[in-house]
């Protein structure tokens, strides 16, 4: 099979690395890709915003499957355009991608199908939103409705913060994403990420992970795209996974199909495991980054089989096997991230990785033949082991052998799970 992979992050490097292991793969292309992805794929200079050009490339090259990594091209309708040309595509339609693109859309679906989630109201007017927040009291959560690069959510422990967040949204801090605001009840518990494939009718549970969103050790400082992750998430016991499938994922698949927008692709469900059980915080319609990196390290099955089955409504014919090992990844970022940072700083050396270790590239580029850091999140030092503590030690062993002066990372990825192992 010939496959085109869309994207250029650490997530796509992990997907490329795993797809390349498939005996069914005859050729992998990636657009735009990065220097790590180039080890496994031919990079093609396609403008992925030009959907017609992507479709033309696929038809001319006889691509059998397109795998779309990031959410932006999905929300913009790339998968619709490709499927309209008869090209099998892993990733939801623009209408189904509203599960990530509009928090209000998802909350309304939850209400209709009795999917457990925090009680909420949608607002297009600041005064009404504020009156509701005053009535409910803190803690309370204020969210810009649309895509805001993970920055549109305020978990307000005090009323003042919630009121200020409402002003920020309506004053345009998140552009059009903040024209509507969702105010939601605060959920107390432990967070986990759950991944599950869907072909529109059938669900196939993948695996679980836990992310570290804050930039600083001890989960302090501003939110980021994710500074590290590990899989599996200990809080997601087999019983909790079964409940998540039955109470959250299956009604979502049913709801999307009944609304005329069947969901093809991967559900990345952000869950809060509360005293009542799993509750949905949000859906993403793509693999997490860096959660994907740890999932791919643990996946024993052929990824190409799974993604192709999801794209061709044959998910009931495949199954996914996972290693019992823990995988852990540490994100190395440019100093200053998530704020401003220098670009094109040299990465002098990357270490060789042994079996069960891998450095995935995110924001890297080659400049005059030398590797440089171009993005905020740049490298993902990833390792597997029997325990979280050992996977952590191996991943930091890799980090410590990287020579990149402008890089930094958290030193405590996996700390909660390591503490749990000690008890
Ligand atoms: P979201 O972008 O919706 O995933 O929210 C970002 C983060 O805010 C989540 O990962 C949670 O840590 C937190 N959060 C979102 N909604 C809630 C909620 N209802 N209760 C408590 N924390 C929340
Ligand atoms: N790591 C969180 C995300 O991919 O949204």
Short mmCIF file of C-alpha atoms and ligand atoms in Angstrom, two decimals:
data_model
loop_
_atom_site.label_atom_id
_atom_site.label_comp_id
_atom_site.label_asym_id
_atom_site.label_seq_id
_atom_site.Cartn_x
_atom_site.Cartn_y
_atom_site.Cartn_z
CA UNK A 1 0.00 0.00 0.00
CA UNK A 2 1.10 3.55 -0.72
CA UNK A 3 0.40 5.95 2.13
CA UNK A 4 0.50 9.74 2.43
CA UNK A 5 0.95 11.08 5.96
CA UNK A 6 -0.04 14.70 6.62
CA UNK A 7 1.78 16.65 9.34
CA UNK A 8 5.21 17.53 10.69
CA UNK A 9 5.26 17.00 14.45
CA UNK A 10 6.50 14.40 16.88
CA UNK A 11 3.13 12.67 16.57
CA UNK A 12 3.63 12.25 12.83
CA UNK A 13 7.21 11.04 13.29
CA UNK A 14 5.91 8.33 15.62
CA UNK A 15 3.16 7.40 13.11
CA UNK A 16 5.71 7.30 10.25
CA UNK A 17 8.11 5.16 12.30
CA UNK A 18 5.36 2.67 13.09
CA UNK A 19 3.80 2.67 9.60
CA UNK A 20 7.25 1.97 8.15
CA UNK A 21 7.34 -1.34 10.08
CA UNK A 22 4.28 -2.64 8.22
CA UNK A 23 5.02 -5.41 5.70
CA UNK A 24 2.05 -4.08 3.71
CA UNK A 25 3.60 -0.66 3.16
CA UNK A 26 5.15 -0.26 -0.28
CA UNK A 27 5.88 3.46 -0.04
CA UNK A 28 5.34 6.20 2.52
CA UNK A 29 5.08 9.87 1.55
CA UNK A 30 4.81 12.73 4.04
CA UNK A 31 3.78 16.35 3.67
CA UNK A 32 5.32 18.53 4.91
CA UNK A 33 7.21 16.11 7.25
CA UNK A 34 10.41 16.84 9.19
CA UNK A 35 13.99 15.46 9.24
CA UNK A 36 13.00 12.56 11.53
CA UNK A 37 10.06 11.60 9.31
CA UNK A 38 12.44 11.72 6.33
CA UNK A 39 14.13 8.57 7.71
CA UNK A 40 10.94 6.64 6.88
CA UNK A 41 9.19 8.61 4.13
CA UNK A 42 9.72 10.62 1.00
CA UNK A 43 8.86 14.23 1.85
CA UNK A 44 6.68 15.95 -0.72
CA UNK A 45 6.39 19.75 -0.90
CA UNK A 46 2.58 19.86 -0.92
CA UNK A 47 0.64 22.83 0.43
CA UNK A 48 -1.70 20.98 2.76
CA UNK A 49 -4.08 23.96 2.83
CA UNK A 50 -4.59 23.43 -0.91
CA UNK A 51 -6.95 20.46 -0.68
CA UNK A 52 -7.35 20.14 -4.44
CA UNK A 53 -3.57 19.88 -4.86
CA UNK A 54 -3.38 17.17 -2.18
CA UNK A 55 -6.17 15.21 -3.93
CA UNK A 56 -4.43 15.56 -7.30
CA UNK A 57 -1.16 14.26 -5.84
CA UNK A 58 -2.98 11.27 -4.32
CA UNK A 59 -4.72 10.39 -7.58
CA UNK A 60 -1.56 10.81 -9.69
CA UNK A 61 0.53 8.78 -7.24
CA UNK A 62 -2.20 6.14 -6.66
CA UNK A 63 -2.16 6.65 -2.89
CA UNK A 64 -4.13 3.91 -1.09
CA UNK A 65 -4.52 5.68 2.24
CA UNK A 66 -4.09 9.20 3.57
CA UNK A 67 -3.40 9.57 7.30
CA UNK A 68 -4.10 13.07 8.59
CA UNK A 69 -2.14 13.83 11.78
CA UNK A 70 -3.19 17.30 13.02
CA UNK A 71 -6.68 18.72 13.65
CA UNK A 72 -6.47 21.94 11.59
CA UNK A 73 -6.67 20.27 8.13
CA UNK A 74 -9.53 18.07 9.41
CA UNK A 75 -11.53 21.02 10.71
CA UNK A 76 -10.83 22.71 7.34
CA UNK A 77 -12.35 19.75 5.45
CA UNK A 78 -9.32 17.95 3.96
CA UNK A 79 -10.78 14.50 4.66
CA UNK A 80 -14.09 15.47 2.95
CA UNK A 81 -12.23 16.62 -0.15
CA UNK A 82 -10.12 13.46 -0.34
CA UNK A 83 -13.06 11.09 0.22
CA UNK A 84 -15.03 12.97 -2.45
CA UNK A 85 -12.24 11.93 -4.85
CA UNK A 86 -12.53 8.31 -3.72
CA UNK A 87 -9.33 8.34 -1.64
CA UNK A 88 -9.43 6.30 1.59
CA UNK A 89 -8.68 8.72 4.40
CA UNK A 90 -8.01 8.26 8.10
CA UNK A 91 -9.54 11.29 9.81
CA UNK A 92 -13.02 12.75 10.30
CA UNK A 93 -15.04 15.02 8.03
CA UNK A 94 -15.20 18.72 8.91
CA UNK A 95 -18.68 18.15 10.35
CA UNK A 96 -17.48 15.29 12.57
CA UNK A 97 -14.32 17.24 13.53
CA UNK A 98 -16.63 19.70 15.34
CA UNK A 99 -16.23 17.28 18.26
CA UNK A 100 -12.88 19.03 18.71
CA UNK A 101 -13.58 22.28 16.87
CA UNK A 102 -16.62 23.31 18.93
CA UNK A 103 -16.93 22.62 22.64
CA UNK A 104 -20.60 23.64 22.51
CA UNK A 105 -21.29 21.04 19.79
CA UNK A 106 -19.77 18.30 21.94
CA UNK A 107 -21.60 19.38 25.08
CA UNK A 108 -24.93 19.37 23.20
CA UNK A 109 -24.21 15.83 21.95
CA UNK A 110 -23.41 14.76 25.52
CA UNK A 111 -26.71 16.21 26.70
CA UNK A 112 -28.72 14.42 23.98
CA UNK A 113 -27.08 11.03 24.56
CA UNK A 114 -26.67 11.26 28.35
CA UNK A 115 -22.89 11.08 28.14
CA UNK A 116 -21.41 11.95 31.56
CA UNK A 117 -19.75 15.40 31.52
CA UNK A 118 -19.78 18.57 33.63
CA UNK A 119 -23.06 20.54 33.61
CA UNK A 120 -22.74 23.53 31.26
CA UNK A 121 -24.33 26.52 29.55
CA UNK A 122 -23.36 28.21 26.25
CA UNK A 123 -23.20 32.03 25.99
CA UNK A 124 -22.74 34.65 23.29
CA UNK A 125 -23.11 37.54 25.71
CA UNK A 126 -20.65 38.51 28.47
CA UNK A 127 -23.24 39.89 30.90
CA UNK A 128 -25.32 36.70 30.78
CA UNK A 129 -22.24 34.50 31.17
CA UNK A 130 -21.13 36.55 34.19
CA UNK A 131 -24.56 36.38 35.81
CA UNK A 132 -24.51 32.58 35.44
CA UNK A 133 -21.00 32.33 36.89
CA UNK A 134 -22.00 34.50 39.87
CA UNK A 135 -25.01 32.28 40.44
CA UNK A 136 -22.96 29.05 40.25
CA UNK A 137 -19.91 30.29 42.20
CA UNK A 138 -16.30 29.05 42.05
CA UNK A 139 -14.59 26.72 41.30
CA UNK A 140 -15.93 26.90 37.76
CA UNK A 141 -14.50 26.47 34.25
CA UNK A 142 -14.69 29.03 31.40
CA UNK A 143 -13.90 27.88 27.84
CA UNK A 144 -13.69 29.66 24.50
CA UNK A 145 -15.91 27.63 22.19
CA UNK A 146 -13.54 27.20 19.24
CA UNK A 147 -9.96 26.03 18.66
CA UNK A 148 -7.62 28.18 20.77
CA UNK A 149 -4.41 26.13 20.69
CA UNK A 150 -5.14 24.72 24.14
CA UNK A 151 -5.15 28.20 25.69
CA UNK A 152 -8.87 28.93 25.72
CA UNK A 153 -9.66 27.16 29.01
CA UNK A 154 -9.63 28.80 32.44
CA UNK A 155 -10.12 26.58 35.47
CA UNK A 156 -11.13 29.34 37.87
CA UNK A 157 -10.73 28.56 41.57
CA UNK A 158 -11.98 32.12 42.37
CA UNK A 159 -14.94 34.02 40.97
CA UNK A 160 -12.71 36.96 39.83
CA UNK A 161 -10.70 34.70 37.57
CA UNK A 162 -13.84 33.35 35.92
CA UNK A 163 -15.19 36.87 35.32
CA UNK A 164 -11.85 38.00 33.85
CA UNK A 165 -11.75 34.93 31.59
CA UNK A 166 -15.20 35.79 30.24
CA UNK A 167 -14.00 39.32 29.43
CA UNK A 168 -10.87 37.92 27.74
CA UNK A 169 -12.94 35.67 25.50
CA UNK A 170 -15.43 38.33 24.45
CA UNK A 171 -12.68 40.99 24.12
CA UNK A 172 -11.11 38.84 21.40
CA UNK A 173 -8.14 37.23 23.22
CA UNK A 174 -8.82 34.03 21.24
CA UNK A 175 -10.15 35.66 18.09
CA UNK A 176 -13.31 34.15 16.68
CA UNK A 177 -12.82 31.04 18.87
CA UNK A 178 -14.01 33.17 21.81
CA UNK A 179 -17.14 34.61 20.21
CA UNK A 180 -19.05 31.94 22.10
CA UNK A 181 -18.21 30.82 25.61
CA UNK A 182 -19.01 27.59 27.43
CA UNK A 183 -19.23 27.74 31.22
CA UNK A 184 -18.88 24.36 32.82
CA UNK A 185 -19.00 22.78 36.27
CA UNK A 186 -15.62 22.01 37.82
CA UNK A 187 -14.87 18.27 37.87
CA UNK A 188 -12.67 16.91 40.63
CA UNK A 189 -10.59 13.77 40.07
CA UNK A 190 -7.64 12.34 38.18
CA UNK A 191 -7.26 13.05 34.47
CA UNK A 192 -6.52 10.42 31.84
CA UNK A 193 -6.50 10.27 28.06
CA UNK A 194 -8.25 7.45 26.26
CA UNK A 195 -7.73 6.61 22.59
CA UNK A 196 -10.19 4.69 20.45
CA UNK A 197 -10.57 4.14 16.68
CA UNK A 198 -13.90 4.45 14.89
CA UNK A 199 -14.92 3.65 11.32
CA UNK A 200 -18.26 5.38 11.73
CA UNK A 201 -20.06 2.30 13.10
CA UNK A 202 -17.64 0.24 15.16
CA UNK A 203 -15.27 1.22 17.96
CA UNK A 204 -11.87 -0.32 18.66
CA UNK A 205 -10.33 0.68 21.99
CA UNK A 206 -6.64 1.47 21.73
CA UNK A 207 -4.78 2.47 24.88
CA UNK A 208 -4.56 5.08 27.63
CA UNK A 209 -2.03 7.75 28.49
CA UNK A 210 -1.36 10.58 30.87
CA UNK A 211 -0.03 13.95 29.77
CA UNK A 212 1.83 16.77 31.56
CA UNK A 213 0.40 20.03 30.24
CA UNK A 214 2.20 22.56 32.45
CA UNK A 215 5.65 23.78 31.47
CA UNK A 216 7.26 23.47 34.92
CA UNK A 217 8.25 20.68 37.27
CA UNK A 218 5.56 19.75 39.79
CA UNK A 219 2.91 20.72 37.19
CA UNK A 220 3.48 24.47 37.61
CA UNK A 221 3.58 27.39 35.18
CA UNK A 222 1.62 28.00 31.99
CA UNK A 223 -0.11 25.35 29.91
CA UNK A 224 1.65 23.95 26.85
CA UNK A 225 0.81 21.47 24.11
CA UNK A 226 2.23 18.78 26.43
CA UNK A 227 5.68 18.41 28.00
CA UNK A 228 5.70 14.63 28.35
CA UNK A 229 3.45 11.61 28.65
CA UNK A 230 3.34 7.98 29.63
CA UNK A 231 1.19 4.99 28.80
CA UNK A 232 -0.73 3.20 30.19
CA UNK A 233 -2.53 5.52 32.65
CA UNK A 234 -2.78 3.54 35.92
CA UNK A 235 -6.14 5.12 36.80
CA UNK A 236 -7.67 3.51 33.67
CA UNK A 237 -8.27 0.02 35.01
CA UNK A 238 -9.98 -2.52 32.70
CA UNK A 239 -13.27 -1.74 34.46
CA UNK A 240 -12.87 2.00 33.85
CA UNK A 241 -12.02 1.36 30.18
CA UNK A 242 -15.17 -0.78 29.80
CA UNK A 243 -17.29 1.98 31.36
CA UNK A 244 -15.70 4.61 29.12
CA UNK A 245 -16.52 2.54 26.02
CA UNK A 246 -20.11 1.94 27.09
CA UNK A 247 -20.98 5.29 28.66
CA UNK A 248 -18.96 7.70 26.50
CA UNK A 249 -17.54 6.29 23.25
CA UNK A 250 -20.42 4.09 22.03
CA UNK A 251 -23.13 6.77 22.50
CA UNK A 252 -20.84 9.26 20.73
CA UNK A 253 -20.46 6.98 17.70
CA UNK A 254 -24.21 6.42 17.68
CA UNK A 255 -24.92 10.12 18.05
CA UNK A 256 -22.58 11.10 15.24
CA UNK A 257 -23.99 8.45 12.90
CA UNK A 258 -27.58 9.44 13.72
CA UNK A 259 -26.79 13.09 13.06
CA UNK A 260 -25.57 12.18 9.58
CA UNK A 261 -21.90 12.77 10.39
CA UNK A 262 -20.39 9.35 11.13
CA UNK A 263 -16.99 9.66 12.76
CA UNK A 264 -13.98 8.09 11.02
CA UNK A 265 -10.65 8.38 12.77
CA UNK A 266 -9.37 8.42 16.32
CA UNK A 267 -11.20 9.68 19.37
CA UNK A 268 -8.82 11.18 21.87
CA UNK A 269 -11.04 11.55 24.91
CA UNK A 270 -9.83 13.73 27.77
CA UNK A 271 -11.44 12.18 30.84
CA UNK A 272 -11.79 13.12 34.47
CA UNK A 273 -12.10 10.04 36.65
CA UNK A 274 -14.37 11.38 39.37
CA UNK A 275 -15.98 9.64 42.32
CA UNK A 276 -18.89 8.83 39.97
CA UNK A 277 -16.67 7.29 37.27
CA UNK A 278 -15.36 8.54 33.90
CA UNK A 279 -16.64 11.95 32.77
CA UNK A 280 -15.79 13.58 29.45
CA UNK A 281 -13.76 16.79 29.58
CA UNK A 282 -13.22 17.08 25.86
CA UNK A 283 -12.72 15.24 22.60
CA UNK A 284 -9.86 15.67 20.21
CA UNK A 285 -10.24 14.13 16.78
CA UNK A 286 -6.60 13.16 16.25
CA UNK A 287 -3.85 11.44 18.16
CA UNK A 288 -2.38 13.41 21.06
CA UNK A 289 1.08 14.87 20.78
CA UNK A 290 3.12 13.59 22.66
CA UNK A 291 0.64 10.83 23.71
CA UNK A 292 0.88 9.25 20.25
CA UNK A 293 4.61 8.71 20.71
CA UNK A 294 4.11 6.52 23.78
CA UNK A 295 1.18 4.67 22.20
CA UNK A 296 3.23 3.77 19.12
CA UNK A 297 6.06 2.45 21.30
CA UNK A 298 3.61 0.02 22.97
CA UNK A 299 1.60 -1.04 19.91
CA UNK A 300 2.44 -4.58 18.80
CA UNK A 301 -0.08 -4.76 15.91
CA UNK A 302 0.38 -3.43 12.39
CA UNK A 303 -0.63 0.26 12.51
CA UNK A 304 -1.31 0.35 8.78
CA UNK A 305 -3.90 -2.45 9.16
CA UNK A 306 -5.67 -0.54 11.94
CA UNK A 307 -5.77 2.86 10.24
CA UNK A 308 -6.79 1.34 6.90
CA UNK A 309 -9.59 -0.61 8.60
CA UNK A 310 -10.87 2.58 10.25
CA UNK A 311 -10.81 4.38 6.90
CA UNK A 312 -12.64 1.58 5.04
CA UNK A 313 -15.38 0.56 7.52
CA UNK A 314 -13.74 -2.77 8.33
CA UNK A 315 -12.73 -2.08 11.91
CA UNK A 316 -14.70 -5.12 13.11
CA UNK A 317 -12.13 -7.30 11.31
CA UNK A 318 -9.02 -6.15 13.20
CA UNK A 319 -7.75 -6.07 16.77
CA UNK A 320 -4.98 -4.20 18.53
CA UNK A 321 -2.36 -5.81 20.75
CA UNK A 322 -0.28 -3.86 23.23
CA UNK A 323 2.93 -4.47 25.08
CA UNK A 324 2.55 -4.65 28.88
CA UNK A 325 5.59 -2.40 29.16
CA UNK A 326 5.29 1.24 30.14
CA UNK A 327 6.35 3.85 27.57
CA UNK A 328 7.36 7.34 28.66
CA UNK A 329 8.34 10.37 26.61
CA UNK A 330 10.06 13.60 27.66
CA UNK A 331 9.53 16.65 25.45
CA UNK A 332 12.61 18.80 24.89
CA UNK A 333 11.57 22.35 24.03
CA UNK A 334 13.30 25.60 23.04
CA UNK A 335 14.11 27.82 26.04
CA UNK A 336 11.26 30.32 26.44
CA UNK A 337 8.48 27.96 25.24
CA UNK A 338 5.47 28.33 25.54
CA UNK A 339 6.41 32.02 25.22
CA UNK A 340 8.84 33.48 22.66
CA UNK A 341 11.95 31.47 21.79
CA UNK A 342 14.94 31.64 19.42
CA UNK A 343 14.64 29.77 16.15
CA UNK A 344 17.29 27.89 14.18
CA UNK A 345 19.39 27.03 17.24
CA UNK A 346 21.86 24.20 16.49
CA UNK A 347 21.31 20.66 17.75
CA UNK A 348 24.91 19.49 17.87
CA UNK A 349 24.32 15.81 18.62
CA UNK A 350 21.56 13.21 18.90
CA UNK A 351 22.45 9.92 20.60
CA UNK A 352 22.02 6.48 19.07
CA UNK A 353 18.99 4.78 20.58
CA UNK A 354 18.89 1.15 21.67
CA UNK A 355 15.91 -1.18 21.28
CA UNK A 356 12.95 0.26 23.18
CA UNK A 357 14.32 3.80 22.90
CA UNK A 358 13.59 6.41 20.28
CA UNK A 359 14.05 10.14 19.80
CA UNK A 360 11.17 11.52 17.76
CA UNK A 361 11.58 14.82 15.94
CA UNK A 362 8.99 17.58 16.26
CA UNK A 363 10.13 21.15 15.46
CA UNK A 364 13.43 20.36 13.72
CA UNK A 365 14.78 21.25 10.29
CA UNK A 366 17.95 20.79 8.28
CA UNK A 367 19.80 24.00 7.48
CA UNK A 368 22.80 23.65 5.19
CA UNK A 369 22.91 20.01 6.20
CA UNK A 370 22.94 20.73 9.95
CA UNK A 371 20.08 19.91 12.33
CA UNK A 372 18.44 22.96 13.94
CA UNK A 373 15.49 23.57 16.26
CA UNK A 374 12.74 25.57 14.59
CA UNK A 375 9.76 24.98 16.85
CA UNK A 376 8.71 25.28 20.48
CA UNK A 377 8.54 21.56 21.13
CA UNK A 378 11.51 20.04 19.32
CA UNK A 379 12.45 16.48 20.37
CA UNK A 380 10.70 13.65 22.23
CA UNK A 381 13.04 11.31 24.12
CA UNK A 382 11.00 8.13 24.45
CA UNK A 383 11.69 4.80 26.14
CA UNK A 384 9.95 1.64 27.32
CA UNK A 385 10.56 -0.51 30.40
CA UNK A 386 8.73 -2.80 32.80
CA UNK A 387 8.06 0.03 35.28
CA UNK A 388 7.41 3.76 35.01
CA UNK A 389 10.50 4.45 37.10
CA UNK A 390 12.71 2.49 34.70
CA UNK A 391 11.11 3.99 31.57
CA UNK A 392 11.64 7.42 33.14
CA UNK A 393 15.31 6.68 33.87
CA UNK A 394 15.87 5.43 30.31
CA UNK A 395 14.12 8.43 28.72
CA UNK A 396 16.18 10.89 30.80
CA UNK A 397 19.30 8.87 29.89
CA UNK A 398 18.52 9.74 26.26
CA UNK A 399 17.80 13.39 27.12
CA UNK A 400 21.15 13.71 28.87
CA UNK A 401 22.99 12.52 25.77
CA UNK A 402 21.36 15.13 23.49
CA UNK A 403 23.62 18.12 22.82
CA UNK A 404 21.40 21.14 22.29
CA UNK A 405 22.28 24.27 24.23
CA UNK A 406 18.98 26.06 23.72
CA UNK A 407 16.88 23.10 24.84
CA UNK A 408 15.16 22.41 28.16
CA UNK A 409 12.74 19.84 29.53
CA UNK A 410 10.84 18.97 32.68
CA UNK A 411 12.78 16.61 34.93
CA UNK A 412 9.77 14.91 36.52
CA UNK A 413 7.67 13.39 33.72
CA UNK A 414 5.70 10.49 35.19
CA UNK A 415 6.14 11.63 38.81
CA UNK A 416 2.65 10.67 39.96
CA UNK A 417 2.90 7.18 38.47
CA UNK A 418 6.39 6.69 39.93
CA UNK A 419 5.06 7.69 43.35
CA UNK A 420 2.15 5.29 42.91
CA UNK A 421 4.58 2.45 42.03
CA UNK A 422 6.51 3.05 45.27
CA UNK A 423 3.41 2.65 47.42
P1 LIG B 1 -9.59 21.21 27.65
O1 LIG B 1 -8.89 22.09 26.65
O2 LIG B 1 -11.07 21.26 27.57
O3 LIG B 1 -9.00 19.81 27.68
O4 LIG B 1 -9.16 21.76 29.07
C1 LIG B 1 -7.81 21.92 29.41
C2 LIG B 1 -7.59 21.44 30.81
O5 LIG B 1 -8.42 22.17 31.71
C3 LIG B 1 -7.97 19.99 31.02
O6 LIG B 1 -6.96 19.12 30.66
C4 LIG B 1 -8.26 19.96 32.51
O7 LIG B 1 -7.05 19.90 33.25
C5 LIG B 1 -8.87 21.30 32.75
N1 LIG B 1 -10.33 21.23 32.71
C6 LIG B 1 -11.14 21.37 31.62
N2 LIG B 1 -12.44 21.23 31.96
C7 LIG B 1 -12.47 20.99 33.29
C8 LIG B 1 -13.53 20.76 34.23
N3 LIG B 1 -14.83 20.78 33.88
N4 LIG B 1 -13.17 20.55 35.51
C9 LIG B 1 -11.88 20.57 35.90
N5 LIG B 1 -10.85 20.77 35.07
C10 LIG B 1 -11.13 20.99 33.78
N1 LIG B 2 -0.95 16.63 24.35
C1 LIG B 2 -2.23 17.16 24.20
C2 LIG B 2 -2.73 17.27 22.83
O1 LIG B 2 -2.21 16.70 21.89
O2 LIG B 2 -3.74 17.95 22.66
#
